[in-house]
mmCIF file of C-alpha atoms in Angstrom:
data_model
loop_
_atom_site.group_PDB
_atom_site.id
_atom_site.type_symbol
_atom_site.label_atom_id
_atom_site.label_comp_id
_atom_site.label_asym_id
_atom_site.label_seq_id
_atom_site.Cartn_x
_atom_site.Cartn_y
_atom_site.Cartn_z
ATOM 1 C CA UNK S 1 17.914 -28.197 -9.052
ATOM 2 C CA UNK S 2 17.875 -30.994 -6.709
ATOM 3 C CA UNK S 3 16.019 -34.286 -7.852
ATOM 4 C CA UNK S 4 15.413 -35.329 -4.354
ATOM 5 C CA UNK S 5 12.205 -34.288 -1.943
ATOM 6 C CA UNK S 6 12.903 -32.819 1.116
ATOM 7 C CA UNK S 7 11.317 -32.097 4.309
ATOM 8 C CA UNK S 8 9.968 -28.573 2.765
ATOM 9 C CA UNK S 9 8.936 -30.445 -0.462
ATOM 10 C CA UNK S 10 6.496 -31.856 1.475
ATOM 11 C CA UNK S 11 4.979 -28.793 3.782
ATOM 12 C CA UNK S 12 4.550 -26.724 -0.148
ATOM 13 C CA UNK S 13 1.358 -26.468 0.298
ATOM 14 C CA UNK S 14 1.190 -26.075 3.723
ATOM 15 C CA UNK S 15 3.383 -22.803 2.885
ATOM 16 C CA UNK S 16 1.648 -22.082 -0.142
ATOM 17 C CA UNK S 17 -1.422 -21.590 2.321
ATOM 18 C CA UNK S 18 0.103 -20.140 5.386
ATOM 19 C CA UNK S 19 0.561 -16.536 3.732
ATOM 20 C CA UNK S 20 -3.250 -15.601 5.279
ATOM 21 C CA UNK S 21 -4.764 -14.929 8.680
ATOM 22 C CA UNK S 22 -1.752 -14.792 11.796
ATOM 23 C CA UNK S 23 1.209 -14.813 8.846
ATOM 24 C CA UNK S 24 -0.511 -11.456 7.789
ATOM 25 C CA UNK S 25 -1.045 -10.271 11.767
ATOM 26 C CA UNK S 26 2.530 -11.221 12.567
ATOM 27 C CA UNK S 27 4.565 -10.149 9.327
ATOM 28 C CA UNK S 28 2.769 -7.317 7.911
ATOM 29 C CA UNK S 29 4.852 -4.510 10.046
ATOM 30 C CA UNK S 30 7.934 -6.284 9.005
ATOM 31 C CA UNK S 31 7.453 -6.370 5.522
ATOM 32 C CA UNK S 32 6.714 -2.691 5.590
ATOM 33 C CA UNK S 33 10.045 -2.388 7.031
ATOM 34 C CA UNK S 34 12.058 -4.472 4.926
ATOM 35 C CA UNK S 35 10.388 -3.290 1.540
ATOM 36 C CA UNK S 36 11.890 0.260 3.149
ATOM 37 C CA UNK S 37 15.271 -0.721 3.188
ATOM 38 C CA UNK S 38 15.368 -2.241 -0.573
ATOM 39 C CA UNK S 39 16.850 0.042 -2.480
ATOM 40 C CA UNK S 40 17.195 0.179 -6.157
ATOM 41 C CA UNK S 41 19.901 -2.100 -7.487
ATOM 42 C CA UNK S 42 20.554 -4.072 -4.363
ATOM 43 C CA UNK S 43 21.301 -7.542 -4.617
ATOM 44 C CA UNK S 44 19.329 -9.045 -1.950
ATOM 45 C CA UNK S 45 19.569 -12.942 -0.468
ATOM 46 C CA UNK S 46 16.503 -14.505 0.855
ATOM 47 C CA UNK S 47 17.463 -17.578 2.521
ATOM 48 C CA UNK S 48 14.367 -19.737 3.330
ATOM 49 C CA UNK S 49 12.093 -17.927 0.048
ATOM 50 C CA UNK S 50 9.634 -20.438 -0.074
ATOM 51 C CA UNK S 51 7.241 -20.549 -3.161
ATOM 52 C CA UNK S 52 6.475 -16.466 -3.222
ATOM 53 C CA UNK S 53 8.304 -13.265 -1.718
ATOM 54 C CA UNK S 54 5.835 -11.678 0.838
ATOM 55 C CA UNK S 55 7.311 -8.426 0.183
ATOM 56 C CA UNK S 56 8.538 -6.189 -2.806
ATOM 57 C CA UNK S 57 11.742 -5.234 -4.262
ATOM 58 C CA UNK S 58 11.317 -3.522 -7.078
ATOM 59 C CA UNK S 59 14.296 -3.004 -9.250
ATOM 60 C CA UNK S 60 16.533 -5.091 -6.755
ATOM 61 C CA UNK S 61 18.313 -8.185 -7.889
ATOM 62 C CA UNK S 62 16.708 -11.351 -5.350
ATOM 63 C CA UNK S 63 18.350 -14.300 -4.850
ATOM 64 C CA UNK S 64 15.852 -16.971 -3.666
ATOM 65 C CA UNK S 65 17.694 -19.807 -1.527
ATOM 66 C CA UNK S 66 15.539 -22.749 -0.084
ATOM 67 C CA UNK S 67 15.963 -26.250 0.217
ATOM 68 C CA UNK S 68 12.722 -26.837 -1.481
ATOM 69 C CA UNK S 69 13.153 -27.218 -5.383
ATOM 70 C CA UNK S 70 9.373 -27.585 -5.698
ATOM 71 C CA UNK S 71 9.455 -23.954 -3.833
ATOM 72 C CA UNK S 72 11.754 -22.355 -5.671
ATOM 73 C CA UNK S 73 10.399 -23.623 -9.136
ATOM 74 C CA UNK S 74 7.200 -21.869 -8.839
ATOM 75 C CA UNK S 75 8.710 -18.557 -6.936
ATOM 76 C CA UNK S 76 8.269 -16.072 -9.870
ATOM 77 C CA UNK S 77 9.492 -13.177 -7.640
ATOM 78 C CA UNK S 78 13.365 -14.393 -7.423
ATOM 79 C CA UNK S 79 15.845 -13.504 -10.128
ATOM 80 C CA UNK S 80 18.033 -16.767 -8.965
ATOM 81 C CA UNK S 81 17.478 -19.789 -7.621
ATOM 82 C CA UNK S 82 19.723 -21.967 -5.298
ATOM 83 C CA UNK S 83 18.447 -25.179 -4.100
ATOM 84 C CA UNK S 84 20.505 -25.033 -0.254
ATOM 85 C CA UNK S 85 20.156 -23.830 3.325
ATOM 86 C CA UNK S 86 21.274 -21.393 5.766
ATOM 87 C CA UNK S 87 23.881 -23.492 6.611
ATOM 88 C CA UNK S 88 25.724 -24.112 3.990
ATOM 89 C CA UNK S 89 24.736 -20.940 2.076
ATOM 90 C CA UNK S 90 27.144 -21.623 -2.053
ATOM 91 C CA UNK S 91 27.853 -17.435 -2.355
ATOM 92 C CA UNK S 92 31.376 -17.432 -1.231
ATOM 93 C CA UNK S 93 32.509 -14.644 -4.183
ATOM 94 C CA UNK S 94 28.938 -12.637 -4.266
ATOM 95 C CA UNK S 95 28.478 -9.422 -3.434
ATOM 96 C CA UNK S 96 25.365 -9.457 -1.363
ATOM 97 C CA UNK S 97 24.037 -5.743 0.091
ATOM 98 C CA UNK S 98 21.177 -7.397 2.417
ATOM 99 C CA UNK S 99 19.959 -10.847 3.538
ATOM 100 C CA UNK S 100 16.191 -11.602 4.382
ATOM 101 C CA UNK S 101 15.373 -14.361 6.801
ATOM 102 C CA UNK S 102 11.738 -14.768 7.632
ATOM 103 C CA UNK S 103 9.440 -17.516 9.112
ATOM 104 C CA UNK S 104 7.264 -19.228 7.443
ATOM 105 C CA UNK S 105 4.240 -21.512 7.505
ATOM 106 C CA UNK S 106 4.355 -25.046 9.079
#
């Protein structure tokens, strides 16, 4: 991973504590929905997966990709980690069967 802070680095706790109050009013539905579509065996990408997966995918394969390293070191819930962004996303040969892009605290 990436030896150098970046902007995100330094919001972690900001997004560590942004998963209560309006994140739960505003996401909930939509987590609902997305934990609907995981299916068994998917490989799913989560670009922007911050320090903890709001939803679950049980018996899917998640790729976690955020340009925070202090993020992705303590996100339990991805199989893999990539320190990157959106836009320049390093999966040119993987299969992917869905891709998760959420908001987040700030």
């Amino acid at each position: 991973m990436s030896a150098v802070a970046t902007y995100f680095d330094t919001r972690y706790q900001a997004m560590q504590d942004g998963r209560a109050g309006v994140w739960r009013i505003a996401y909930e539905q939509q987590v609902e929905l997305l934990e609907a579509l995981i299916q068994p065996g998917m490989t799913v990408l989560d670009v922007g997966c911050g320090p903890s997966l709001p939803y679950r995918a049980d018996d899917a394969y998640v790729i976690g990709l955020d340009p925070s390293a202090s993020s992705l070191a303590v996100n339990t819930d991805v199989g893999y980690r990539i320190v990157g962004t959106a836009e320049d996303i390093p999966l040119s040969e993987l299969p992917v069967d869905l891709t998760v892009a959420k908001g987040g605290a700030s």
